[in-house]
Structure formats: C-alpha cells, structure tokens
PDB file of C-alpha atoms and ligand atoms in Angstrom:
ATOM      1  CA  MET J  11       6.676  11.430  -2.983  1.00  0.00           C
ATOM      2  CA  ILE J  12       7.096  12.480  -6.196  1.00  0.00           C
ATOM      3  CA  LEU J  13      10.399  13.252  -6.776  1.00  0.00           C
ATOM      4  CA  ASP J  14      12.548  14.411 -10.097  1.00  0.00           C
ATOM      5  CA  ALA J  15      15.722  13.006 -10.921  1.00  0.00           C
ATOM      6  CA  PRO J  16      18.393  13.024 -13.488  1.00  0.00           C
ATOM      7  CA  ARG J  17      18.115   9.936 -16.023  1.00  0.00           C
ATOM      8  CA  GLY J  18      20.450  10.500 -18.673  1.00  0.00           C
ATOM      9  CA  THR J  19      19.479  13.835 -20.628  1.00  0.00           C
ATOM     10  CA  GLU J  20      15.984  12.934 -19.681  1.00  0.00           C
ATOM     11  CA  ARG J  21      14.061  13.465 -16.192  1.00  0.00           C
ATOM     12  CA  ALA J  22      12.862  10.319 -14.320  1.00  0.00           C
ATOM     13  CA  ARG J  23      10.677  10.454 -11.763  1.00  0.00           C
ATOM     14  CA  HIS J  24      10.108   8.181  -8.683  1.00  0.00           C
ATOM     15  CA  ILE J  25       7.010   7.191  -6.116  1.00  0.00           C
ATOM     16  CA  LEU J  26       8.832   6.296  -2.998  1.00  0.00           C
ATOM     17  CA  ASP J  27       6.500   7.388  -0.418  1.00  0.00           C
ATOM     18  CA  VAL J  28       2.814   9.486  -0.289  1.00  0.00           C
ATOM     19  CA  GLU J  29       4.545  11.325   2.739  1.00  0.00           C
ATOM     20  CA  GLY J  30       5.238  14.482   0.813  1.00  0.00           C
ATOM     21  CA  MET J  31       2.452  14.298  -1.652  1.00  0.00           C
ATOM     22  CA  THR J  32       0.024  17.455  -1.472  1.00  0.00           C
ATOM     23  CA  ARG J  33      -3.546  16.815  -1.611  1.00  0.00           C
ATOM     24  CA  ASP J  34      -3.625  17.447  -5.512  1.00  0.00           C
ATOM     25  CA  GLU J  35      -1.117  15.052  -6.178  1.00  0.00           C
ATOM     26  CA  ILE J  36      -2.902  12.124  -4.477  1.00  0.00           C
ATOM     27  CA  LEU J  37      -6.160  13.338  -6.203  1.00  0.00           C
ATOM     28  CA  ARG J  38      -4.590  13.221  -9.651  1.00  0.00           C
ATOM     29  CA  LEU J  39      -3.440   9.797  -8.683  1.00  0.00           C
ATOM     30  CA  LEU J  40      -6.690   8.705  -7.974  1.00  0.00           C
ATOM     31  CA  ASP J  41      -8.672  10.581 -10.867  1.00  0.00           C
ATOM     32  CA  LEU J  42      -5.931   8.958 -13.316  1.00  0.00           C
ATOM     33  CA  ALA J  43      -6.765   5.497 -11.796  1.00  0.00           C
ATOM     34  CA  ASP J  44     -10.219   5.661 -12.296  1.00  0.00           C
ATOM     35  CA  THR J  45      -9.082   6.735 -16.146  1.00  0.00           C
ATOM     36  CA  MET J  46      -6.709   3.603 -16.343  1.00  0.00           C
ATOM     37  CA  ARG J  47      -9.761   1.221 -14.695  1.00  0.00           C
ATOM     38  CA  SER J  48     -12.081   2.910 -18.102  1.00  0.00           C
ATOM     39  CA  ALA J  49      -8.766   2.352 -20.224  1.00  0.00           C
ATOM     40  CA  ARG J  50      -8.225  -1.432 -19.323  1.00  0.00           C
ATOM     41  CA  ALA J  51     -11.999  -2.417 -19.642  1.00  0.00           C
ATOM     42  CA  GLU J  52     -12.418  -1.019 -23.103  1.00  0.00           C
ATOM     43  CA  ARG J  53      -8.640  -2.167 -23.995  1.00  0.00           C
ATOM     44  CA  THR J  54      -7.493   1.559 -25.250  1.00  0.00           C
ATOM     45  CA  HIS J  55      -3.908   2.798 -24.059  1.00  0.00           C
ATOM     46  CA  ARG J  56      -2.492  -0.584 -25.476  1.00  0.00           C
ATOM     47  CA  THR J  57       0.639   1.433 -26.657  1.00  0.00           C
ATOM     48  CA  LEU J  58       0.939   3.609 -23.861  1.00  0.00           C
ATOM     49  CA  LEU J  59       4.082   2.370 -22.020  1.00  0.00           C
ATOM     50  CA  GLU J  60       5.238   0.458 -25.556  1.00  0.00           C
ATOM     51  CA  PRO J  61       8.818   1.738 -24.953  1.00  0.00           C
ATOM     52  CA  GLU J  62       9.305   0.842 -21.639  1.00  0.00           C
ATOM     53  CA  THR J  63      10.749  -1.620 -19.445  1.00  0.00           C
ATOM     54  CA  ILE J  64       9.366  -2.093 -16.255  1.00  0.00           C
ATOM     55  CA  GLY J  65      11.368  -4.426 -14.104  1.00  0.00           C
ATOM     56  CA  LEU J  66      10.050  -6.364 -11.233  1.00  0.00           C
ATOM     57  CA  ALA J  67      12.314  -6.926  -8.033  1.00  0.00           C
ATOM     58  CA  PHE J  68      10.783  -8.363  -5.233  1.00  0.00           C
ATOM     59  CA  TYR J  69      13.357  -9.176  -2.637  1.00  0.00           C
ATOM     60  CA  GLU J  70      10.313 -10.024  -0.072  1.00  0.00           C
ATOM     61  CA  GLY J  71       7.185 -12.221  -0.909  1.00  0.00           C
ATOM     62  CA  SER J  72       4.222 -10.467  -2.340  1.00  0.00           C
ATOM     63  CA  THR J  73       1.094 -11.555  -4.645  1.00  0.00           C
ATOM     64  CA  ARG J  74      -1.294  -9.026  -4.810  1.00  0.00           C
ATOM     65  CA  THR J  75       1.266  -6.060  -5.652  1.00  0.00           C
ATOM     66  CA  ARG J  76       3.802  -8.040  -7.584  1.00  0.00           C
ATOM     67  CA  VAL J  77       0.996  -9.238  -9.788  1.00  0.00           C
ATOM     68  CA  SER J  78      -0.897  -6.158  -9.824  1.00  0.00           C
ATOM     69  CA  PHE J  79       2.156  -4.152 -11.216  1.00  0.00           C
ATOM     70  CA  GLU J  80       2.712  -6.816 -13.850  1.00  0.00           C
ATOM     71  CA  LEU J  81      -0.898  -6.767 -15.047  1.00  0.00           C
ATOM     72  CA  ALA J  82      -1.056  -3.031 -15.045  1.00  0.00           C
ATOM     73  CA  ALA J  83       2.009  -2.672 -17.052  1.00  0.00           C
ATOM     74  CA  ARG J  84       1.136  -5.454 -19.670  1.00  0.00           C
ATOM     75  CA  ALA J  85      -2.360  -3.312 -19.750  1.00  0.00           C
ATOM     76  CA  LEU J  86      -0.237  -0.429 -21.099  1.00  0.00           C
ATOM     77  CA  GLY J  87       1.985  -2.251 -23.237  1.00  0.00           C
ATOM     78  CA  ALA J  88       4.956  -2.362 -21.179  1.00  0.00           C
ATOM     79  CA  THR J  89       8.222  -4.945 -21.500  1.00  0.00           C
ATOM     80  CA  VAL J  90       8.037  -6.636 -18.300  1.00  0.00           C
ATOM     81  CA  VAL J  91      10.914  -8.275 -16.911  1.00  0.00           C
ATOM     82  CA  ASP J  92      10.471 -10.125 -13.527  1.00  0.00           C
ATOM     83  CA  LEU J  93      13.987 -10.605 -11.470  1.00  0.00           C
ATOM     84  CA  GLY J  94      12.644 -13.473  -9.565  1.00  0.00           C
ATOM     85  CA  VAL J  95      15.358 -12.788  -7.080  1.00  0.00           C
ATOM     86  CA  GLU J  96      15.334 -16.442  -5.888  1.00  0.00           C
ATOM     87  CA  GLY J  97      16.417 -17.615  -8.634  1.00  0.00           C
ATOM     88  CA  SER J  98      18.895 -14.554  -9.524  1.00  0.00           C
ATOM     89  CA  SER J  99      22.681 -13.717  -8.682  1.00  0.00           C
ATOM     90  CA  VAL J 100      21.429 -12.365  -5.546  1.00  0.00           C
ATOM     91  CA  GLY J 101      21.916 -15.481  -4.038  1.00  0.00           C
ATOM     92  CA  LYS J 102      25.633 -15.572  -5.076  1.00  0.00           C
ATOM     93  CA  GLY J 103      25.937 -12.428  -3.039  1.00  0.00           C
ATOM     94  CA  GLU J 104      25.603  -9.810  -5.567  1.00  0.00           C
ATOM     95  CA  SER J 105      24.647  -6.249  -4.086  1.00  0.00           C
ATOM     96  CA  LEU J 106      21.342  -4.471  -4.409  1.00  0.00           C
ATOM     97  CA  VAL J 107      23.348  -1.417  -6.344  1.00  0.00           C
ATOM     98  CA  ASP J 108      24.901  -4.000  -8.603  1.00  0.00           C
ATOM     99  CA  THR J 109      21.625  -6.495  -9.470  1.00  0.00           C
ATOM    100  CA  LEU J 110      19.899  -2.831  -9.970  1.00  0.00           C
ATOM    101  CA  ARG J 111      22.326  -1.700 -12.395  1.00  0.00           C
ATOM    102  CA  THR J 112      22.305  -4.872 -14.167  1.00  0.00           C
ATOM    103  CA  LEU J 113      18.954  -4.485 -14.741  1.00  0.00           C
ATOM    104  CA  GLU J 114      19.167  -1.176 -16.022  1.00  0.00           C
ATOM    105  CA  ARG J 115      22.054  -1.868 -18.506  1.00  0.00           C
ATOM    106  CA  THR J 116      19.757  -4.401 -19.650  1.00  0.00           C
ATOM    107  CA  GLY J 117      17.144  -2.072 -20.704  1.00  0.00           C
ATOM    108  CA  VAL J 118      14.858  -1.618 -17.283  1.00  0.00           C
ATOM    109  CA  THR J 119      13.625   2.153 -17.592  1.00  0.00           C
ATOM    110  CA  ALA J 120      11.498   1.740 -14.292  1.00  0.00           C
ATOM    111  CA  LEU J 121      12.083  -0.594 -11.624  1.00  0.00           C
ATOM    112  CA  VAL J 122       9.053  -1.714  -9.005  1.00  0.00           C
ATOM    113  CA  LEU J 123      10.834  -2.356  -5.812  1.00  0.00           C
ATOM    114  CA  ARG J 124       9.839  -4.429  -2.678  1.00  0.00           C
ATOM    115  CA  HIS J 125      12.778  -4.994  -0.238  1.00  0.00           C
ATOM    116  CA  ALA J 126      12.785  -5.666   3.865  1.00  0.00           C
ATOM    117  CA  SER J 127      15.348  -2.760   4.272  1.00  0.00           C
ATOM    118  CA  SER J 128      13.531   0.669   4.929  1.00  0.00           C
ATOM    119  CA  GLY J 129      15.094   3.158   2.660  1.00  0.00           C
ATOM    120  CA  ALA J 130      16.024   0.626  -0.177  1.00  0.00           C
ATOM    121  CA  PRO J 131      14.148   2.075  -2.967  1.00  0.00           C
ATOM    122  CA  TYR J 132      15.608   5.776  -1.931  1.00  0.00           C
ATOM    123  CA  LEU J 133      19.175   3.730  -2.395  1.00  0.00           C
ATOM    124  CA  ALA J 134      17.687   2.645  -5.912  1.00  0.00           C
ATOM    125  CA  ALA J 135      16.739   5.953  -6.591  1.00  0.00           C
ATOM    126  CA  ARG J 136      20.396   7.704  -5.961  1.00  0.00           C
ATOM    127  CA  SER J 137      22.512   4.632  -7.504  1.00  0.00           C
ATOM    128  CA  THR J 138      20.521   4.230 -10.852  1.00  0.00           C
ATOM    129  CA  GLY J 139      18.742   6.311 -13.598  1.00  0.00           C
ATOM    130  CA  MET J 140      15.684   4.569 -13.785  1.00  0.00           C
ATOM    131  CA  ALA J 141      12.362   5.523 -12.288  1.00  0.00           C
ATOM    132  CA  ILE J 142      11.738   3.759  -9.040  1.00  0.00           C
ATOM    133  CA  VAL J 143       8.485   2.847  -7.458  1.00  0.00           C
ATOM    134  CA  ASN J 144       8.435   1.846  -3.807  1.00  0.00           C
ATOM    135  CA  ALA J 145       6.455  -1.503  -3.818  1.00  0.00           C
ATOM    136  CA  GLY J 146       6.910  -1.704  -0.140  1.00  0.00           C
ATOM    137  CA  ASP J 147      10.172  -1.075   2.211  1.00  0.00           C
ATOM    138  CA  GLY J 148      10.481  -2.744   5.541  1.00  0.00           C
ATOM    139  CA  MET J 149       8.455  -0.773   8.293  1.00  0.00           C
ATOM    140  CA  HIS J 150       8.766   2.258   6.168  1.00  0.00           C
ATOM    141  CA  ALA J 151       6.271   2.855   3.216  1.00  0.00           C
ATOM    142  CA  HIS J 152       4.258   1.051   1.115  1.00  0.00           C
ATOM    143  CA  PRO J 153       2.636   4.081  -1.174  1.00  0.00           C
ATOM    144  CA  THR J 154       0.502   2.216  -3.875  1.00  0.00           C
ATOM    145  CA  GLN J 155      -1.377   0.272  -1.039  1.00  0.00           C
ATOM    146  CA  ALA J 156      -2.023   3.876   0.484  1.00  0.00           C
ATOM    147  CA  LEU J 157      -3.317   4.950  -2.764  1.00  0.00           C
ATOM    148  CA  LEU J 158      -5.680   2.027  -3.329  1.00  0.00           C
ATOM    149  CA  ASP J 159      -6.833   1.936   0.138  1.00  0.00           C
ATOM    150  CA  ALA J 160      -7.548   5.890  -0.539  1.00  0.00           C
ATOM    151  CA  LEU J 161      -9.266   4.998  -3.875  1.00  0.00           C
ATOM    152  CA  THR J 162     -11.436   2.300  -2.314  1.00  0.00           C
ATOM    153  CA  MET J 163     -12.360   4.580   0.528  1.00  0.00           C
ATOM    154  CA  ARG J 164     -13.543   7.484  -1.921  1.00  0.00           C
ATOM    155  CA  GLU J 165     -15.599   4.840  -3.893  1.00  0.00           C
ATOM    156  CA  ALA J 166     -17.205   3.781  -0.679  1.00  0.00           C
ATOM    157  CA  LEU J 167     -17.479   7.126   1.434  1.00  0.00           C
ATOM    158  CA  GLY J 168     -17.199   9.890  -1.562  1.00  0.00           C
ATOM    159  CA  SER J 169     -15.074  13.007   0.094  1.00  0.00           C
ATOM    160  CA  LEU J 170     -12.731  11.715   2.498  1.00  0.00           C
ATOM    161  CA  GLU J 171     -12.899  15.155   3.951  1.00  0.00           C
ATOM    162  CA  GLY J 172     -13.511  15.372   7.849  1.00  0.00           C
ATOM    163  CA  ARG J 173     -14.536  11.136   7.758  1.00  0.00           C
ATOM    164  CA  LEU J 174     -13.223   9.501  10.981  1.00  0.00           C
ATOM    165  CA  ILE J 175     -10.795   6.492   9.604  1.00  0.00           C
ATOM    166  CA  ALA J 176     -10.139   3.769  12.280  1.00  0.00           C
ATOM    167  CA  ILE J 177      -6.769   1.715  11.811  1.00  0.00           C
ATOM    168  CA  VAL J 178      -6.710  -1.154  14.271  1.00  0.00           C
ATOM    169  CA  GLY J 179      -3.784  -3.496  15.233  1.00  0.00           C
ATOM    170  CA  ASP J 180      -0.169  -3.477  14.936  1.00  0.00           C
ATOM    171  CA  VAL J 181       0.104   0.239  13.496  1.00  0.00           C
ATOM    172  CA  ALA J 182       3.521   0.555  14.843  1.00  0.00           C
ATOM    173  CA  HIS J 183       5.122  -1.916  12.911  1.00  0.00           C
ATOM    174  CA  SER J 184       3.198  -1.469   9.668  1.00  0.00           C
ATOM    175  CA  ARG J 185       4.286   0.122   6.552  1.00  0.00           C
ATOM    176  CA  VAL J 186       0.660   0.191   5.324  1.00  0.00           C
ATOM    177  CA  ALA J 187      -0.698   1.718   8.351  1.00  0.00           C
ATOM    178  CA  ARG J 188       2.183   4.300   8.159  1.00  0.00           C
ATOM    179  CA  SER J 189       1.531   5.334   4.732  1.00  0.00           C
ATOM    180  CA  ASN J 190      -2.371   5.432   5.141  1.00  0.00           C
ATOM    181  CA  LEU J 191      -1.795   8.139   7.856  1.00  0.00           C
ATOM    182  CA  HIS J 192      -0.286  10.121   5.311  1.00  0.00           C
ATOM    183  CA  SER J 193      -2.323  10.272   2.558  1.00  0.00           C
ATOM    184  CA  LEU J 194      -5.788  10.207   4.506  1.00  0.00           C
ATOM    185  CA  ARG J 195      -4.590  13.393   6.467  1.00  0.00           C
ATOM    186  CA  ALA J 196      -3.857  14.793   3.283  1.00  0.00           C
ATOM    187  CA  LEU J 197      -7.092  14.210   1.821  1.00  0.00           C
ATOM    188  CA  GLY J 198      -8.803  15.499   5.136  1.00  0.00           C
ATOM    189  CA  ALA J 199      -9.790  12.216   7.226  1.00  0.00           C
ATOM    190  CA  ARG J 200      -9.630  12.397  10.657  1.00  0.00           C
ATOM    191  CA  ILE J 201      -7.592   9.218  11.897  1.00  0.00           C
ATOM    192  CA  ARG J 202      -7.736   7.233  15.202  1.00  0.00           C
ATOM    193  CA  VAL J 203      -5.442   4.415  15.302  1.00  0.00           C
ATOM    194  CA  GLY J 204      -6.349   1.487  17.730  1.00  0.00           C
ATOM    195  CA  GLY J 205      -4.467  -1.595  19.367  1.00  0.00           C
ATOM    196  CA  PRO J 206      -2.627  -2.789  22.449  1.00  0.00           C
ATOM    197  CA  PRO J 207      -0.742   0.135  23.630  1.00  0.00           C
ATOM    198  CA  ALA J 208       2.812  -1.146  22.604  1.00  0.00           C
ATOM    199  CA  TRP J 209       1.340  -1.172  18.898  1.00  0.00           C
ATOM    200  CA  VAL J 210       0.009   2.332  18.753  1.00  0.00           C
ATOM    201  CA  ALA J 211       2.970   3.589  21.194  1.00  0.00           C
ATOM    202  CA  GLY J 212       4.516   6.919  19.410  1.00  0.00           C
ATOM    203  CA  PHE J 213       1.157   8.006  17.710  1.00  0.00           C
ATOM    204  CA  SER J 214      -0.368  10.302  20.966  1.00  0.00           C
ATOM    205  CA  GLY J 215      -0.278  14.026  20.230  1.00  0.00           C
ATOM    206  CA  ARG J 216       0.107  13.278  16.477  1.00  0.00           C
ATOM    207  CA  ASP J 217      -1.369  16.522  14.733  1.00  0.00           C
ATOM    208  CA  GLY J 218      -4.556  14.624  13.437  1.00  0.00           C
ATOM    209  CA  VAL J 219      -3.992  11.312  14.934  1.00  0.00           C
ATOM    210  CA  GLU J 220      -6.465  10.153  18.302  1.00  0.00           C
ATOM    211  CA  VAL J 221      -5.097   6.893  19.748  1.00  0.00           C
ATOM    212  CA  ALA J 222      -7.507   4.334  21.356  1.00  0.00           C
ATOM    213  CA  THR J 223      -6.749   1.394  23.698  1.00  0.00           C
ATOM    214  CA  SER J 224      -9.936  -0.489  23.472  1.00  0.00           C
ATOM    215  CA  ILE J 225     -11.608  -1.705  20.538  1.00  0.00           C
ATOM    216  CA  GLU J 226     -14.748  -0.035  21.419  1.00  0.00           C
ATOM    217  CA  ASP J 227     -13.294   3.350  21.679  1.00  0.00           C
ATOM    218  CA  ALA J 228     -11.562   2.534  18.563  1.00  0.00           C
ATOM    219  CA  LEU J 229     -14.427   2.010  16.587  1.00  0.00           C
ATOM    220  CA  ASP J 230     -16.797   4.601  18.129  1.00  0.00           C
ATOM    221  CA  GLY J 231     -18.573   6.814  15.258  1.00  0.00           C
ATOM    222  CA  ALA J 232     -15.879   5.100  12.821  1.00  0.00           C
ATOM    223  CA  ASP J 233     -17.057   5.855   9.056  1.00  0.00           C
ATOM    224  CA  ALA J 234     -14.647   3.249   7.909  1.00  0.00           C
ATOM    225  CA  VAL J 235     -12.179   0.485   9.914  1.00  0.00           C
ATOM    226  CA  MET J 236      -8.931  -0.919   8.323  1.00  0.00           C
ATOM    227  CA  THR J 237      -7.500  -3.572  10.291  1.00  0.00           C
ATOM    228  CA  LEU J 238      -3.922  -4.878  10.113  1.00  0.00           C
ATOM    229  CA  ARG J 239      -2.412  -8.408   9.422  1.00  0.00           C
ATOM    230  CA  VAL J 240      -0.954  -9.166  12.881  1.00  0.00           C
ATOM    231  CA  GLN J 241       2.464 -10.514  11.670  1.00  0.00           C
ATOM    232  CA  LEU J 242       2.321 -14.144  13.152  1.00  0.00           C
ATOM    233  CA  GLU J 243       6.024 -14.210  12.967  1.00  0.00           C
ATOM    234  CA  ARG J 244       6.591 -11.901  15.662  1.00  0.00           C
ATOM    235  CA  ALA J 245       3.342 -10.886  17.583  1.00  0.00           C
ATOM    236  CA  ALA J 246       3.880 -13.194  20.521  1.00  0.00           C
ATOM    237  CA  GLY J 247       6.249 -11.595  22.984  1.00  0.00           C
ATOM    238  CA  ALA J 248       6.074  -7.976  20.776  1.00  0.00           C
ATOM    239  CA  GLY J 249       3.829  -6.072  22.595  1.00  0.00           C
ATOM    240  CA  VAL J 250       1.010  -8.892  23.416  1.00  0.00           C
ATOM    241  CA  PRO J 251       1.150 -11.514  25.708  1.00  0.00           C
ATOM    242  CA  SER J 252      -0.426 -13.718  22.750  1.00  0.00           C
ATOM    243  CA  LEU J 253      -2.341 -14.066  19.665  1.00  0.00           C
ATOM    244  CA  ARG J 254      -5.406 -15.404  21.868  1.00  0.00           C
ATOM    245  CA  GLU J 255      -5.279 -12.520  24.058  1.00  0.00           C
ATOM    246  CA  TYR J 256      -4.968 -10.116  20.929  1.00  0.00           C
ATOM    247  CA  SER J 257      -8.002 -11.853  19.093  1.00  0.00           C
ATOM    248  CA  ARG J 258     -10.129 -11.838  22.301  1.00  0.00           C
ATOM    249  CA  SER J 259      -9.458  -8.225  22.729  1.00  0.00           C
ATOM    250  CA  TRP J 260      -9.188  -6.900  19.038  1.00  0.00           C
ATOM    251  CA  ARG J 261     -10.986  -9.014  16.357  1.00  0.00           C
ATOM    252  CA  LEU J 262     -13.446  -7.496  14.536  1.00  0.00           C
ATOM    253  CA  ASP J 263     -16.761  -9.023  14.292  1.00  0.00           C
ATOM    254  CA  GLU J 264     -20.166  -7.852  13.406  1.00  0.00           C
ATOM    255  CA  ARG J 265     -21.068  -7.484  17.104  1.00  0.00           C
ATOM    256  CA  ARG J 266     -18.071  -5.108  17.579  1.00  0.00           C
ATOM    257  CA  MET J 267     -18.313  -2.936  14.452  1.00  0.00           C
ATOM    258  CA  ALA J 268     -21.905  -1.866  15.824  1.00  0.00           C
ATOM    259  CA  HIS J 269     -19.748   0.721  17.476  1.00  0.00           C
ATOM    260  CA  ALA J 270     -18.810   2.264  14.329  1.00  0.00           C
ATOM    261  CA  ALA J 271     -21.059   4.529  11.962  1.00  0.00           C
ATOM    262  CA  PRO J 272     -24.298   2.366  10.460  1.00  0.00           C
ATOM    263  CA  GLY J 273     -23.064   0.574   7.424  1.00  0.00           C
ATOM    264  CA  ALA J 274     -19.204   1.543   8.360  1.00  0.00           C
ATOM    265  CA  PRO J 275     -16.910  -0.562   5.296  1.00  0.00           C
ATOM    266  CA  VAL J 276     -14.309  -2.669   6.916  1.00  0.00           C
ATOM    267  CA  LEU J 277     -10.874  -2.754   4.807  1.00  0.00           C
ATOM    268  CA  HIS J 278      -7.531  -4.999   5.349  1.00  0.00           C
ATOM    269  CA  PRO J 279      -4.510  -4.810   3.080  1.00  0.00           C
ATOM    270  CA  GLY J 280      -4.219  -8.369   2.847  1.00  0.00           C
ATOM    271  CA  PRO J 281      -3.199 -11.191   3.259  1.00  0.00           C
ATOM    272  CA  THR J 282      -5.643 -11.824   5.982  1.00  0.00           C
ATOM    273  CA  ASN J 283      -5.379 -13.838   8.938  1.00  0.00           C
ATOM    274  CA  GLU J 284      -9.256 -14.729   9.444  1.00  0.00           C
ATOM    275  CA  GLY J 285      -9.811 -15.508  13.116  1.00  0.00           C
ATOM    276  CA  VAL J 286      -7.210 -13.586  14.166  1.00  0.00           C
ATOM    277  CA  GLU J 287      -7.868  -9.946  13.088  1.00  0.00           C
ATOM    278  CA  LEU J 288     -11.317 -10.291  11.891  1.00  0.00           C
ATOM    279  CA  THR J 289     -13.955 -12.881  11.561  1.00  0.00           C
ATOM    280  CA  SER J 290     -14.146 -14.957   8.424  1.00  0.00           C
ATOM    281  CA  ASP J 291     -17.903 -13.666   8.295  1.00  0.00           C
ATOM    282  CA  LEU J 292     -16.665 -10.027   8.081  1.00  0.00           C
ATOM    283  CA  ALA J 293     -13.911 -10.525   5.745  1.00  0.00           C
ATOM    284  CA  ASN J 294     -16.384 -12.137   3.214  1.00  0.00           C
ATOM    285  CA  GLY J 295     -19.935  -9.964   4.110  1.00  0.00           C
ATOM    286  CA  PRO J 296     -21.281  -6.921   2.750  1.00  0.00           C
ATOM    287  CA  ARG J 297     -18.870  -4.793   4.620  1.00  0.00           C
ATOM    288  CA  SER J 298     -15.937  -6.111   3.532  1.00  0.00           C
ATOM    289  CA  LEU J 299     -14.100  -3.860   0.932  1.00  0.00           C
ATOM    290  CA  ILE J 300     -10.949  -6.221   0.763  1.00  0.00           C
ATOM    291  CA  ALA J 301     -11.651  -7.912  -2.549  1.00  0.00           C
ATOM    292  CA  ARG J 302     -12.152  -4.181  -3.892  1.00  0.00           C
ATOM    293  CA  GLN J 303      -9.094  -3.240  -2.603  1.00  0.00           C
ATOM    294  CA  VAL J 304      -7.405  -5.921  -4.611  1.00  0.00           C
ATOM    295  CA  GLU J 305      -9.268  -4.940  -7.984  1.00  0.00           C
ATOM    296  CA  ASN J 306      -8.189  -1.681  -7.620  1.00  0.00           C
ATOM    297  CA  GLY J 307      -4.666  -2.378  -7.225  1.00  0.00           C
ATOM    298  CA  VAL J 308      -4.123  -2.949 -10.914  1.00  0.00           C
ATOM    299  CA  PRO J 309      -5.939   0.668 -11.851  1.00  0.00           C
ATOM    300  CA  VAL J 310      -3.648   2.276  -9.123  1.00  0.00           C
ATOM    301  CA  ARG J 311      -0.633   0.843 -10.516  1.00  0.00           C
ATOM    302  CA  MET J 312      -1.502   1.718 -14.032  1.00  0.00           C
ATOM    303  CA  ALA J 313      -1.670   5.222 -13.086  1.00  0.00           C
ATOM    304  CA  VAL J 314       1.532   5.097 -11.071  1.00  0.00           C
ATOM    305  CA  LEU J 315       3.559   3.755 -13.861  1.00  0.00           C
ATOM    306  CA  ALA J 316       2.182   6.205 -16.460  1.00  0.00           C
ATOM    307  CA  THR J 317       3.364   8.912 -13.620  1.00  0.00           C
ATOM    308  CA  VAL J 318       6.748   7.825 -13.270  1.00  0.00           C
ATOM    309  CA  THR J 319       7.393   6.701 -16.930  1.00  0.00           C
ATOM    310  CA  GLY J 320       6.109  10.623 -17.958  1.00  0.00           C
ATOM    311  CA  ALA J 321       3.285   8.734 -20.013  1.00  0.00           C
ATOM    312  CA  ALA J 322       0.667  10.488 -18.200  1.00  0.00           C
TER     313      ALA J 322
HETATM  314  N1   CP M   6      -0.806  -5.791   0.615  1.00  0.00           N
HETATM  315  C1   CP M   6       0.246  -6.066   0.366  1.00  0.00           C
HETATM  316  O1   CP M   6       0.837  -5.657   0.105  1.00  0.00           O
HETATM  317  O2   CP M   6      -0.199  -7.784  -0.449  1.00  0.00           O
HETATM  318  P1   CP M   6       1.195  -8.502  -0.730  1.00  0.00           P
HETATM  319  O3   CP M   6       2.466  -8.638   0.182  1.00  0.00           O
HETATM  320  O4   CP M   6       0.429  -9.723  -1.598  1.00  0.00           O
HETATM  321  O5   CP M   6       1.778  -7.886  -1.938  1.00  0.00           O
END
C-alpha cells in the first residue's frame, strides 16, 4: 500500500505492501517503470532525485533487490548510503528504531529496508519521518518484487485480465507469493497455487485463488508459471519429507510444462536452486523470464523511489 504520513512539514509516502494498492496505483507504477527504463537508457532524469539521500538497510542478505535499488537511486541522481548492517553498530546491540533514527538525523530522506521480522517496515514508518520502502519483511511481503513480476508478465502476455497464473512451491512461507497474490488479483488475473499440501494450506476458499496438489493440476492451462525458491534451510521436515521427494513431484521441466498453455513462460524470483525447483535447461531456456525479471528490477525501483519521494 502507498501511505501518506507526516514528515516534518512535508508529506512522505511509503510503499510497505501491494495489499491495498488499487489496480490504478499498480498500473501507474508499471507505466512509470516503462518510462524510467527509457530514461535510464537515454540518461535523462539524471537529477530527478538530486535533493534526496536514499538509505539502504538490509538486515537480511540480498543481491537483486539491494543492487537494483542502489542503481535505481544513482540513475536518478540521489546520494546513496548503504548501512552495511554487518559492520554497523547493530552488532553492538543498537535497536532497529535507534539505528533508523540515526540514519534520519544524518540526512537520509528515504529508506529501503529489508528485515527478517514481518512488520519491521511498518515500525520504521511509524517511528521516523523518512519515506520507507519495504524490500522484503519476513514472510509478509515483498512489494517491489511483485511489481517487477507483474511488469515482466505484462511484457510477455499483455493485459493480465483473465489470465491464469500458476504459483508453485512453498507458497505458505513465501513473501513473494503473498505479494503476487495481491497484485496479480488486482490486475484481474486468476491465481492457482500448487505445492505439497502443507505448503498450500490456508489458500482454499480464497476469492480468485485455486489450489492444486499435483504438478499436472497446478500447470493445467496456465498462461504463466512462477516457481518459488525452496528454502533449503527449512524445507526438510517442514511440510515435505525430503528435498528429493519434493523435486520428484514438483520440479518444473519441459515435459511437465507441456500441461501449461503453449509457450507459457516460466518465472522465478531468484535466487534459484537449479535442479531442485526447476531444471537448469528450463531456467536457462527460451521459456525463462528469470533474467528479464532481474533487468526489470531497476526501472521498477526507479519508479518506486520517484513515487515515495514525491518526485513523480
Ligand atoms: N528476489 C529477491 O528478493 O532476491 P534477493 O534476495 O537477491 O534480493
């Protein structure tokens, strides 16, 4: 959701979730991302965020999200500061709120926050005057991933209205899946979640969401298929008997993709465990949009930063 909040005498906006965003708000961000893609290529908008200092505070590891936010901020002329959590005073026990208030007092105007605790970006938005962007919080939400996924699917399929999108894997524990459910439904898509019963529990009966417990049923007629990272650190014993069992029943490959609509693309938020949730051939083959998802991260995050700072 895009929230207005007091920020001194001005107004700061936050992007904490896609839940609650309207179709028009999402489409505006996707259209703005297309504009930002051209602006980056043509090196226009180089001073749009010159007055801003963007802070990056990643309390969990990240490659795609952190790097693309940094490149997005620099492409628009912002000053960027990366907290570098590991080498910071967080290790001396400084609280999240104290750390963020310190960043604010040094001049950070908008903060990109990733944290293992669901809800941490909401605490940041309540406790500081900075504009807050959620870069992934616990199992709760990953709004900019959902936006770049929607942009990537829109490029491949055109309008998502009435399209059937299959999301396969550990849906229950995935912030990416949770955010995609909201954004794709807001854009008019039908959703089918598929996975071992423990990983799709709780989705039955949700408006606009079908549940499948076999890979064939999950893929049947799907216009696009997104598979999720199996969280190796907790997969075994947390809903599936073993990784080998999971891969045998749920790994995407070309043969299984024959159940989907002809030419249906494959997406994955990354990082992938090739050979576990999908084959290397599929991840690197012509159906794969995984590289395009990464490319789309920069213009989407340019659009997000321009929006929360009020520059666009
Ligand atoms: N998809 C995603 O959030 O990747 P990173 O963890 O590398 O940022």
